[in-house]
Amino acid sequence: MLELRKDLFADERDDNLKEIGKGTQRQDMLGHVTGTSPYFDDHKLQGMLHLKVVRSTHSHARLRRIDTSEA
Amino acid sequence: VNVMAKTALQFRHNGRETATFVEGGANLLMVLRDQIGDMTAKFGCAQGGCGACTVLIDGEPYLACLMLAESVEGRSVETLDGIRSGPNLHPLQRAFADNFAAQCGYCTPGMLMAAKALLDRNPQPSRAEVVEAISGNICRCTGYEPIINAVLAAASGGRARA
């Protein structure tokens, strides 16, 4: 179908565009296939803090205090 | 018994003799990432369900998150960081890029290692064999078709075999 439209717009077309109409390589692809794309968990920063979510074991309770002694 | 006692561990990591001390019960994935600094094995589900941490141990694919680090003593561990030869991409890496077989890229290291294990023992797999080989690796972006096509393309690309 695209081939037919080429005739319609022959005088308006520029087939020597750099990107349009050509296959291209995504910018992040090299990082993905080499395993070097940095994800959230891949960052190790100096003095980085860690967070752990501790959820209540009671579905509808009043929070009175938090014991952080083991943290 | 002090369960946090550290044990000396020595193994080959991408062809290099590597030594470290690991905590009792540490899994291979955390040793690779946190102690050796090889981030190419991905931390996905940590329970053997997604395949993002797939590495090759003596050429066989294993889930690093379920592998007791101490069990690789004296063995050879290969990650995505070790599959290219110098600056040249491995044919599988090239094929994945050419076939748009990665979208977010998080499953890609595991996919590539599972695919490499397949092609190393079966250089000309059928489509069904490719599907079987990557059946333990979950991809939520691509719909798998580009990945299967990439592995088949790498297989028929006639890569030089050592």
Coordinates of N, CA and C in Angstrom, one line a residue:
Chain A
M1 N 0.8 -1.2 0.0 CA 0.0 0.0 0.0 C 0.9 1.3 0.0
L2 N 1.9 1.2 0.8 CA 2.8 2.3 0.8 C 3.5 2.6 -0.6
E3 N 3.7 1.5 -1.3 CA 4.3 1.7 -2.6 C 3.4 2.5 -3.5
L4 N 2.1 2.3 -3.4 CA 1.2 3.0 -4.3 C 1.2 4.5 -4.0
R5 N 1.3 4.8 -2.7 CA 1.3 6.2 -2.3 C 2.6 7.0 -2.8
K6 N 3.6 6.2 -3.0 CA 4.9 6.8 -3.5 C 4.6 7.6 -4.8
D7 N 3.8 7.0 -5.7 CA 3.5 7.6 -7.0 C 2.7 8.9 -6.7
L8 N 1.7 8.8 -5.9 CA 0.9 10.0 -5.6 C 1.7 11.2 -5.2
F9 N 2.7 11.0 -4.4 CA 3.4 12.1 -3.8 C 4.8 12.2 -4.3
A10 N 5.0 11.7 -5.5 CA 6.4 11.6 -6.1 C 7.1 12.9 -6.1
D11 N 6.4 14.0 -6.4 CA 7.1 15.2 -6.5 C 7.3 15.9 -5.2
E12 N 6.7 15.4 -4.1 CA 6.8 16.0 -2.8 C 7.7 15.1 -1.9
R13 N 8.2 14.0 -2.4 CA 8.9 13.1 -1.6 C 10.4 13.4 -1.6
D14 N 11.1 13.2 -0.5 CA 12.5 13.1 -0.4 C 12.9 11.8 0.2
D15 N 13.4 10.9 -0.7 CA 13.7 9.6 -0.2 C 15.1 9.5 0.4
N16 N 15.8 10.6 0.6 CA 17.1 10.6 1.1 C 17.2 11.2 2.5
L17 N 16.1 11.0 3.2 CA 16.1 11.5 4.6 C 17.0 10.6 5.5
K18 N 17.6 11.2 6.5 CA 18.5 10.4 7.3 C 17.8 9.3 8.1
E19 N 16.7 9.6 8.7 CA 16.1 8.6 9.6 C 14.8 8.0 9.1
I20 N 13.9 8.9 8.5 CA 12.6 8.5 8.1 C 12.7 7.5 6.9
G21 N 12.0 6.3 7.1 CA 11.9 5.3 6.0 C 13.1 4.3 6.1
K22 N 13.9 4.5 7.2 CA 15.0 3.6 7.3 C 15.0 2.9 8.7
G23 N 15.6 1.7 8.7 CA 15.7 1.0 10.0 C 16.7 1.7 10.8
T24 N 16.5 1.7 12.1 CA 17.4 2.4 13.0 C 17.7 1.6 14.2
Q25 N 18.7 2.0 14.9 CA 19.1 1.3 16.2 C 18.7 2.1 17.3
R26 N 18.0 1.5 18.3 CA 17.6 2.3 19.4 C 18.9 2.7 20.3
Q27 N 18.8 3.9 20.9 CA 20.0 4.3 21.6 C 20.4 3.4 22.8
D28 N 19.4 2.8 23.4 CA 19.6 2.0 24.6 C 19.9 0.6 24.3
M29 N 19.9 0.2 23.0 CA 20.0 -1.2 22.7 C 21.4 -1.8 23.1
L30 N 22.4 -1.1 22.8 CA 23.8 -1.6 23.1 C 23.9 -1.9 24.6
G31 N 23.4 -1.0 25.4 CA 23.4 -1.2 26.9 C 22.6 -2.4 27.3
H32 N 21.5 -2.6 26.7 CA 20.6 -3.7 27.0 C 21.3 -5.1 26.7
V33 N 21.9 -5.2 25.5 CA 22.4 -6.5 25.1 C 23.8 -6.8 25.8
T34 N 24.4 -5.8 26.4 CA 25.6 -6.0 27.1 C 25.4 -6.0 28.6
G35 N 24.2 -5.8 29.0 CA 23.9 -5.9 30.4 C 24.4 -4.7 31.2
T36 N 24.7 -3.6 30.5 CA 25.3 -2.4 31.2 C 24.3 -1.3 31.3
S37 N 23.1 -1.4 30.9 CA 22.1 -0.4 31.1 C 21.9 -0.3 32.6
P38 N 22.0 0.8 33.2 CA 21.9 0.9 34.7 C 20.4 1.0 35.1
Y39 N 20.0 0.0 36.0 CA 18.7 0.0 36.5 C 18.8 0.5 38.0
F40 N 17.6 0.7 38.6 CA 17.6 1.2 39.9 C 18.5 0.4 40.9
D41 N 18.4 -0.9 40.8 CA 19.1 -1.8 41.8 C 20.6 -1.9 41.5
D42 N 21.0 -1.3 40.4 CA 22.4 -1.5 40.0 C 23.3 -0.4 40.6
H43 N 22.7 0.6 41.2 CA 23.5 1.7 41.8 C 23.9 1.4 43.2
K44 N 25.2 1.6 43.4 CA 25.7 1.4 44.8 C 26.4 2.7 45.1
L45 N 25.8 3.6 45.9 CA 26.3 4.9 46.2 C 27.0 4.9 47.6
Q46 N 27.9 5.8 47.7 CA 28.6 6.0 49.0 C 27.6 6.3 50.1
G47 N 27.6 5.6 51.2 CA 26.7 6.0 52.3 C 25.2 5.8 52.0
M48 N 25.0 4.8 51.1 CA 23.6 4.6 50.6 C 22.8 4.0 51.8
L49 N 21.6 4.5 52.0 CA 20.7 4.0 53.0 C 19.8 2.9 52.4
H50 N 19.3 2.0 53.2 CA 18.4 1.0 52.7 C 17.1 1.1 53.4
L51 N 16.0 0.8 52.7 CA 14.7 0.9 53.3 C 14.0 -0.5 53.2
K52 N 13.3 -0.8 54.3 CA 12.5 -2.0 54.2 C 11.1 -1.7 54.8
V53 N 10.1 -2.0 54.0 CA 8.8 -1.8 54.4 C 8.3 -2.9 55.3
V54 N 7.9 -2.6 56.5 CA 7.3 -3.6 57.4 C 5.8 -3.2 57.6
R55 N 5.0 -4.1 57.1 CA 3.5 -3.9 57.2 C 2.9 -4.4 58.4
S56 N 1.8 -3.8 58.8 CA 1.1 -4.2 60.0 C 0.5 -5.6 59.8
T57 N 0.5 -6.4 60.9 CA -0.1 -7.7 60.8 C -1.5 -7.6 61.2
H58 N -2.0 -6.4 61.5 CA -3.4 -6.2 61.8 C -4.1 -5.3 60.8
S59 N -5.2 -5.7 60.3 CA -5.8 -5.0 59.1 C -6.4 -3.6 59.5
H60 N -6.9 -3.5 60.8 CA -7.5 -2.2 61.2 C -7.1 -2.0 62.6
A61 N -5.9 -1.3 62.8 CA -5.5 -1.2 64.2 C -4.9 0.2 64.4
R62 N -4.8 0.7 65.6 CA -4.3 2.0 65.9 C -2.8 1.9 66.1
L63 N -2.0 2.7 65.4 CA -0.5 2.7 65.6 C -0.1 3.5 66.8
R64 N 0.4 2.8 67.9 CA 0.7 3.5 69.1 C 2.2 3.9 69.2
R65 N 3.1 2.9 68.8 CA 4.5 3.2 68.8 C 5.2 2.3 67.8
I66 N 6.4 2.6 67.4 CA 7.2 1.8 66.5 C 8.5 1.4 67.2
D67 N 8.7 0.1 67.3 CA 9.9 -0.4 68.0 C 11.0 -0.5 66.9
T68 N 12.0 0.4 66.9 CA 13.0 0.4 65.8 C 14.3 -0.3 66.3
S69 N 14.3 -0.9 67.5 CA 15.5 -1.4 68.1 C 16.2 -2.4 67.2
E70 N 15.5 -3.2 66.5 CA 16.1 -4.2 65.6 C 16.6 -3.7 64.3
A71 N 16.1 -2.5 64.0 CA 16.4 -1.9 62.7 C 17.9 -1.4 62.6
Chain B
V1 N 26.2 -22.4 66.7 CA 26.8 -22.2 65.3 C 26.5 -20.7 64.9
N2 N 27.5 -20.1 64.5 CA 27.4 -18.7 64.0 C 27.0 -18.8 62.5
V3 N 25.8 -18.5 62.1 CA 25.3 -18.7 60.8 C 25.9 -17.5 59.9
M4 N 26.4 -16.5 60.5 CA 26.9 -15.4 59.7 C 28.4 -15.6 59.4
A5 N 29.0 -16.7 59.9 CA 30.4 -16.9 59.6 C 30.7 -16.9 58.1
K6 N 31.8 -16.3 57.8 CA 32.1 -16.2 56.3 C 33.0 -17.4 55.9
T7 N 32.8 -17.8 54.7 CA 33.5 -18.9 54.1 C 34.3 -18.4 52.9
A8 N 35.5 -18.9 52.8 CA 36.3 -18.6 51.6 C 35.7 -19.3 50.4
L9 N 35.6 -18.5 49.3 CA 35.0 -19.1 48.1 C 35.9 -18.7 46.9
Q10 N 36.2 -19.8 46.1 CA 37.0 -19.5 44.9 C 36.3 -20.2 43.7
F11 N 36.2 -19.4 42.6 CA 35.6 -20.0 41.4 C 36.1 -19.1 40.2
R12 N 35.8 -19.6 39.0 CA 36.2 -18.9 37.8 C 35.0 -18.0 37.4
H13 N 35.2 -16.7 37.3 CA 34.2 -15.8 36.9 C 34.5 -15.2 35.6
N14 N 33.8 -15.6 34.5 CA 34.1 -15.2 33.2 C 35.6 -15.5 32.8
G15 N 36.0 -16.7 33.2 CA 37.4 -17.1 32.8 C 38.5 -16.6 33.8
R16 N 38.1 -15.8 34.7 CA 39.1 -15.3 35.7 C 39.0 -15.9 37.0
E17 N 40.1 -16.4 37.6 CA 40.1 -16.9 38.9 C 39.7 -15.8 39.9
T18 N 38.6 -16.1 40.7 CA 38.1 -15.1 41.6 C 38.0 -15.7 43.0
A19 N 38.3 -14.9 44.0 CA 38.2 -15.4 45.4 C 37.5 -14.3 46.2
T20 N 36.6 -14.8 47.1 CA 35.9 -13.8 48.0 C 35.5 -14.6 49.2
F21 N 35.0 -13.9 50.2 CA 34.4 -14.5 51.4 C 32.9 -14.3 51.4
V22 N 32.2 -15.4 51.6 CA 30.7 -15.3 51.5 C 30.1 -15.7 52.8
E23 N 29.0 -15.0 53.1 CA 28.3 -15.4 54.3 C 27.5 -16.7 54.1
G24 N 27.4 -17.5 55.2 CA 26.7 -18.7 55.1 C 25.3 -18.5 54.5
G25 N 24.9 -19.2 53.5 CA 23.5 -19.0 53.0 C 23.4 -18.0 51.9
A26 N 24.5 -17.3 51.6 CA 24.5 -16.3 50.6 C 24.2 -16.9 49.2
N27 N 23.4 -16.3 48.4 CA 23.2 -16.8 47.1 C 24.1 -16.2 46.1
L28 N 24.3 -17.0 45.0 CA 25.3 -16.6 44.0 C 25.0 -15.2 43.4
L29 N 23.7 -14.9 43.2 CA 23.4 -13.6 42.6 C 23.9 -12.4 43.4
M30 N 23.7 -12.5 44.7 CA 24.1 -11.4 45.5 C 25.7 -11.3 45.6
V31 N 26.3 -12.5 45.6 CA 27.8 -12.5 45.6 C 28.3 -11.8 44.3
L32 N 27.7 -12.2 43.2 CA 28.1 -11.6 41.9 C 27.9 -10.1 41.9
R33 N 26.8 -9.7 42.3 CA 26.4 -8.3 42.2 C 27.1 -7.4 43.3
D34 N 27.0 -7.8 44.6 CA 27.4 -7.0 45.7 C 28.9 -7.2 46.0
Q35 N 29.5 -8.3 45.7 CA 30.9 -8.5 46.1 C 31.8 -8.5 44.9
I36 N 31.4 -9.0 43.8 CA 32.3 -9.0 42.6 C 32.0 -7.8 41.8
G37 N 30.8 -7.2 41.9 CA 30.4 -6.0 41.2 C 30.0 -6.3 39.7
D38 N 29.6 -7.5 39.5 CA 29.1 -7.8 38.1 C 27.6 -7.7 38.1
M39 N 27.1 -6.5 37.6 CA 25.7 -6.2 37.6 C 24.9 -6.7 36.4
T40 N 25.6 -7.5 35.6 CA 24.9 -8.0 34.4 C 23.9 -9.1 34.7
A41 N 24.0 -9.8 35.8 CA 23.0 -10.7 36.2 C 22.0 -9.9 37.0
K42 N 20.7 -10.0 36.6 CA 19.7 -9.1 37.1 C 19.0 -9.7 38.3
F43 N 18.6 -8.8 39.3 CA 17.8 -9.2 40.4 C 16.4 -9.0 40.1
G44 N 15.7 -10.1 39.8 CA 14.3 -9.9 39.4 C 13.4 -10.3 40.5
C45 N 13.0 -11.5 40.6 CA 12.0 -12.0 41.6 C 12.7 -12.5 42.8
A46 N 13.9 -13.0 42.7 CA 14.7 -13.6 43.8 C 14.0 -14.9 44.3
Q47 N 13.2 -15.5 43.5 CA 12.6 -16.8 43.9 C 12.5 -17.8 42.8
G48 N 13.3 -17.6 41.8 CA 13.4 -18.6 40.7 C 12.3 -18.5 39.7
G49 N 11.5 -17.5 39.7 CA 10.4 -17.5 38.8 C 10.6 -16.7 37.5
C50 N 11.6 -15.9 37.4 CA 11.6 -14.9 36.3 C 12.8 -15.2 35.3
G51 N 13.9 -15.7 35.8 CA 15.0 -16.0 34.9 C 16.0 -14.9 34.6
A52 N 15.7 -13.7 35.2 CA 16.6 -12.5 34.9 C 18.0 -12.7 35.4
C53 N 18.2 -13.6 36.4 CA 19.5 -13.9 37.0 C 20.2 -15.0 36.4
T54 N 19.7 -15.6 35.2 CA 20.3 -16.8 34.7 C 21.8 -16.6 34.3
V55 N 22.6 -17.5 34.9 CA 24.0 -17.5 34.5 C 24.4 -18.9 34.1
L56 N 25.6 -19.1 33.5 CA 26.0 -20.5 33.2 C 27.0 -21.0 34.2
I57 N 26.8 -22.1 34.7 CA 27.7 -22.8 35.6 C 28.2 -24.0 34.9
D58 N 29.5 -24.0 34.6 CA 30.1 -25.1 33.8 C 29.3 -25.3 32.5
G59 N 28.8 -24.2 31.9 CA 28.1 -24.2 30.6 C 26.6 -24.5 30.7
E60 N 26.1 -24.8 31.9 CA 24.7 -25.1 32.0 C 24.0 -23.9 32.7
P61 N 22.8 -23.6 32.2 CA 22.1 -22.4 32.8 C 21.5 -22.7 34.2
Y62 N 21.8 -21.8 35.0 CA 21.3 -21.9 36.4 C 20.7 -20.5 36.8
L63 N 19.8 -20.6 37.8 CA 19.2 -19.3 38.3 C 20.1 -19.0 39.5
A64 N 20.9 -17.9 39.3 CA 21.8 -17.5 40.4 C 21.2 -17.1 41.7
C65 N 19.9 -16.7 41.7 CA 19.2 -16.3 42.9 C 18.9 -17.5 43.8
L66 N 18.9 -18.7 43.2 CA 18.5 -19.9 43.9 C 19.8 -20.8 44.2
M67 N 20.9 -20.3 43.7 CA 22.2 -21.1 43.8 C 22.9 -20.6 45.0
L68 N 23.2 -21.6 45.9 CA 24.0 -21.3 47.1 C 25.4 -21.0 46.6
A69 N 25.9 -19.8 47.0 CA 27.2 -19.3 46.4 C 28.3 -20.3 46.7
E70 N 28.3 -21.0 47.8 CA 29.3 -21.9 48.1 C 29.3 -23.1 47.2
S71 N 28.2 -23.4 46.5 CA 28.2 -24.6 45.7 C 28.9 -24.3 44.4
V72 N 29.4 -23.1 44.1 CA 30.1 -22.9 42.8 C 31.6 -23.0 43.1
E73 N 32.0 -23.4 44.3 CA 33.4 -23.6 44.6 C 34.1 -24.4 43.5
G74 N 35.2 -23.8 43.0 CA 36.0 -24.5 42.0 C 35.3 -24.7 40.6
R75 N 34.1 -24.1 40.4 CA 33.4 -24.2 39.1 C 33.6 -23.0 38.3
S76 N 33.0 -23.0 37.1 CA 33.2 -21.9 36.2 C 31.8 -21.2 36.0
V77 N 31.8 -19.9 36.4 CA 30.5 -19.1 36.3 C 30.7 -18.1 35.2
E78 N 29.7 -18.2 34.2 CA 29.8 -17.2 33.1 C 28.5 -16.3 33.1
T79 N 28.7 -15.0 33.0 CA 27.6 -14.1 33.0 C 27.7 -13.3 31.7
L80 N 26.7 -12.5 31.4 CA 26.7 -11.7 30.2 C 27.9 -10.9 30.0
D81 N 28.5 -10.5 31.1 CA 29.8 -9.7 31.1 C 30.9 -10.4 30.4
G82 N 30.8 -11.8 30.3 CA 31.9 -12.5 29.8 C 31.7 -13.1 28.4
I83 N 30.5 -12.8 27.7 CA 30.3 -13.5 26.5 C 30.8 -12.8 25.2
R84 N 31.2 -11.6 25.3 CA 31.8 -11.0 24.1 C 33.3 -11.2 24.0
S85 N 33.8 -11.2 22.8 CA 35.2 -11.4 22.7 C 35.8 -10.1 22.4
G86 N 36.5 -9.5 23.4 CA 37.0 -8.1 23.2 C 35.9 -7.1 22.9
P87 N 36.2 -6.3 22.0 CA 35.2 -5.2 21.6 C 34.0 -5.8 20.8
N88 N 34.1 -7.0 20.3 CA 33.1 -7.5 19.4 C 31.9 -8.2 20.2
L89 N 30.7 -7.8 19.8 CA 29.6 -8.4 20.5 C 29.5 -9.9 20.1
H90 N 29.0 -10.7 21.0 CA 28.7 -12.1 20.7 C 27.6 -12.1 19.6
P91 N 27.5 -13.0 18.7 CA 26.5 -13.1 17.7 C 25.1 -13.0 18.2
L92 N 24.9 -13.5 19.4 CA 23.5 -13.5 20.0 C 23.2 -12.0 20.4
Q93 N 24.2 -11.3 20.9 CA 24.0 -9.9 21.3 C 23.6 -9.1 20.0
R94 N 24.4 -9.3 19.0 CA 24.2 -8.6 17.7 C 22.7 -8.9 17.2
A95 N 22.4 -10.2 17.3 CA 21.1 -10.6 16.8 C 19.9 -10.0 17.6
F96 N 20.1 -10.0 18.9 CA 19.1 -9.4 19.8 C 18.9 -7.9 19.4
A97 N 20.0 -7.2 19.2 CA 19.9 -5.8 18.8 C 19.2 -5.6 17.5
D98 N 19.6 -6.4 16.5 CA 19.1 -6.3 15.1 C 17.6 -6.7 15.1
N99 N 17.2 -7.5 16.0 CA 15.8 -8.0 15.9 C 14.9 -7.3 16.9
F100 N 15.4 -6.3 17.6 CA 14.6 -5.5 18.6 C 14.1 -6.5 19.7
A101 N 15.0 -7.4 20.1 CA 14.6 -8.4 21.1 C 14.7 -7.9 22.5
A102 N 15.0 -6.6 22.7 CA 15.0 -6.0 24.0 C 14.2 -4.8 24.0
Q103 N 13.3 -4.6 25.0 CA 12.6 -3.4 25.1 C 13.0 -2.6 26.3
C104 N 12.6 -3.1 27.5 CA 13.1 -2.4 28.7 C 14.5 -3.0 29.0
G105 N 14.8 -4.2 28.6 CA 16.2 -4.7 28.7 C 16.4 -5.5 30.0
Y106 N 15.5 -5.6 30.9 CA 15.8 -6.2 32.2 C 15.9 -7.7 32.1
C107 N 15.1 -8.3 31.2 CA 15.2 -9.8 31.1 C 16.3 -10.2 30.1
T108 N 16.9 -9.2 29.4 CA 17.8 -9.5 28.3 C 19.1 -10.3 28.7
P109 N 19.7 -9.9 29.8 CA 20.9 -10.7 30.2 C 20.6 -12.2 30.4
G110 N 19.5 -12.5 31.1 CA 19.0 -13.8 31.4 C 18.7 -14.6 30.1
M111 N 18.0 -13.9 29.2 CA 17.6 -14.4 27.9 C 18.8 -14.8 27.1
L112 N 19.8 -13.9 27.1 CA 21.0 -14.2 26.3 C 21.8 -15.4 26.9
M113 N 21.8 -15.5 28.2 CA 22.6 -16.6 28.8 C 21.8 -17.9 28.5
A114 N 20.5 -17.9 28.7 CA 19.7 -19.1 28.4 C 19.9 -19.5 26.9
A115 N 19.9 -18.5 26.0 CA 20.1 -18.8 24.6 C 21.5 -19.3 24.3
K116 N 22.5 -18.7 25.0 CA 23.8 -19.1 24.7 C 24.0 -20.6 25.1
A117 N 23.4 -21.0 26.3 CA 23.5 -22.4 26.7 C 22.9 -23.3 25.6
L118 N 21.8 -22.9 25.0 CA 21.2 -23.7 24.0 C 22.1 -23.8 22.8
L119 N 22.6 -22.6 22.3 CA 23.4 -22.7 21.0 C 24.7 -23.4 21.2
D120 N 25.3 -23.3 22.4 CA 26.5 -24.0 22.7 C 26.4 -25.5 22.6
R121 N 25.3 -26.0 22.9 CA 25.1 -27.5 22.8 C 24.3 -27.9 21.6
N122 N 23.6 -26.9 21.0 CA 22.8 -27.2 19.8 C 22.8 -26.0 18.9
P123 N 23.8 -26.0 18.0 CA 24.0 -24.8 17.2 C 22.9 -24.5 16.2
Q124 N 22.1 -25.5 15.8 CA 21.1 -25.2 14.9 C 19.7 -25.7 15.4
P125 N 19.2 -25.0 16.4 CA 18.0 -25.5 17.1 C 16.8 -25.2 16.2
S126 N 15.7 -25.9 16.5 CA 14.4 -25.6 15.8 C 13.8 -24.5 16.7
R127 N 12.7 -23.9 16.1 CA 12.0 -22.9 16.8 C 11.4 -23.4 18.1
A128 N 10.9 -24.7 18.1 CA 10.4 -25.3 19.3 C 11.5 -25.4 20.4
E129 N 12.7 -25.8 19.9 CA 13.8 -25.9 20.9 C 14.2 -24.6 21.5
V130 N 14.1 -23.5 20.7 CA 14.4 -22.1 21.2 C 13.4 -21.8 22.3
V131 N 12.1 -22.0 22.0 CA 11.0 -21.7 22.9 C 11.2 -22.5 24.2
E132 N 11.6 -23.7 24.1 CA 11.9 -24.6 25.3 C 13.0 -24.0 26.1
A133 N 14.1 -23.6 25.4 CA 15.3 -23.1 26.1 C 15.0 -21.8 26.9
I134 N 14.2 -20.9 26.4 CA 13.9 -19.7 27.1 C 12.6 -19.7 27.9
S135 N 12.1 -20.9 28.1 CA 10.8 -21.0 28.8 C 10.9 -20.7 30.2
G136 N 12.1 -20.6 30.8 CA 12.2 -20.2 32.2 C 12.5 -18.7 32.4
N137 N 12.4 -18.0 31.3 CA 12.8 -16.6 31.3 C 11.5 -15.8 30.9
I138 N 11.1 -14.9 31.8 CA 9.9 -14.1 31.6 C 10.3 -12.7 31.0
C139 N 9.6 -12.4 29.9 CA 9.7 -11.0 29.3 C 8.3 -10.4 29.3
R140 N 8.2 -9.2 29.9 CA 6.8 -8.6 29.9 C 6.7 -7.5 28.8
C141 N 7.8 -7.3 28.0 CA 7.7 -6.2 27.0 C 7.4 -6.8 25.6
T142 N 8.3 -7.7 25.2 CA 8.4 -8.0 23.7 C 7.4 -8.9 23.2
G143 N 6.8 -9.8 24.1 CA 5.9 -10.8 23.5 C 6.6 -12.0 23.0
Y144 N 7.9 -12.1 23.2 CA 8.8 -13.2 22.9 C 9.1 -13.4 21.5
E145 N 8.3 -13.0 20.6 CA 8.5 -13.3 19.1 C 9.9 -12.7 18.7
P146 N 10.2 -11.5 19.0 CA 11.5 -10.9 18.5 C 12.7 -11.7 19.1
I147 N 12.5 -12.2 20.4 CA 13.6 -12.9 21.0 C 13.8 -14.2 20.4
I148 N 12.7 -14.9 20.1 CA 12.8 -16.2 19.4 C 13.5 -16.0 18.0
N149 N 13.0 -15.0 17.3 CA 13.6 -14.7 16.0 C 15.1 -14.4 16.1
A150 N 15.5 -13.7 17.2 CA 16.9 -13.3 17.3 C 17.8 -14.5 17.6
V151 N 17.3 -15.4 18.4 CA 18.1 -16.6 18.7 C 18.2 -17.5 17.4
L152 N 17.1 -17.6 16.6 CA 17.2 -18.3 15.4 C 18.1 -17.7 14.4
A153 N 18.1 -16.3 14.4 CA 19.0 -15.6 13.5 C 20.5 -15.8 13.9
A154 N 20.7 -15.8 15.2 CA 22.1 -16.0 15.6 C 22.6 -17.4 15.3
A155 N 21.6 -18.4 15.4 CA 22.0 -19.7 15.1 C 22.3 -19.9 13.6
S156 N 21.5 -19.3 12.8 CA 21.8 -19.5 11.3 C 22.8 -18.5 10.8
G157 N 23.3 -17.6 11.7 CA 24.3 -16.6 11.3 C 25.6 -17.2 11.1
G158 N 25.8 -18.5 11.4 CA 27.0 -19.2 11.2 C 28.2 -18.6 12.0
R159 N 28.0 -18.6 13.3 CA 29.1 -18.0 14.1 C 30.2 -18.9 14.2
A160 N 31.4 -18.3 14.3 CA 32.6 -19.1 14.5 C 32.6 -19.8 15.8
R161 N 32.8 -21.1 15.8 CA 32.7 -21.8 17.0 C 34.1 -22.2 17.5
A162 N 34.3 -22.1 18.8 CA 35.6 -22.4 19.4 C 35.9 -23.9 19.4

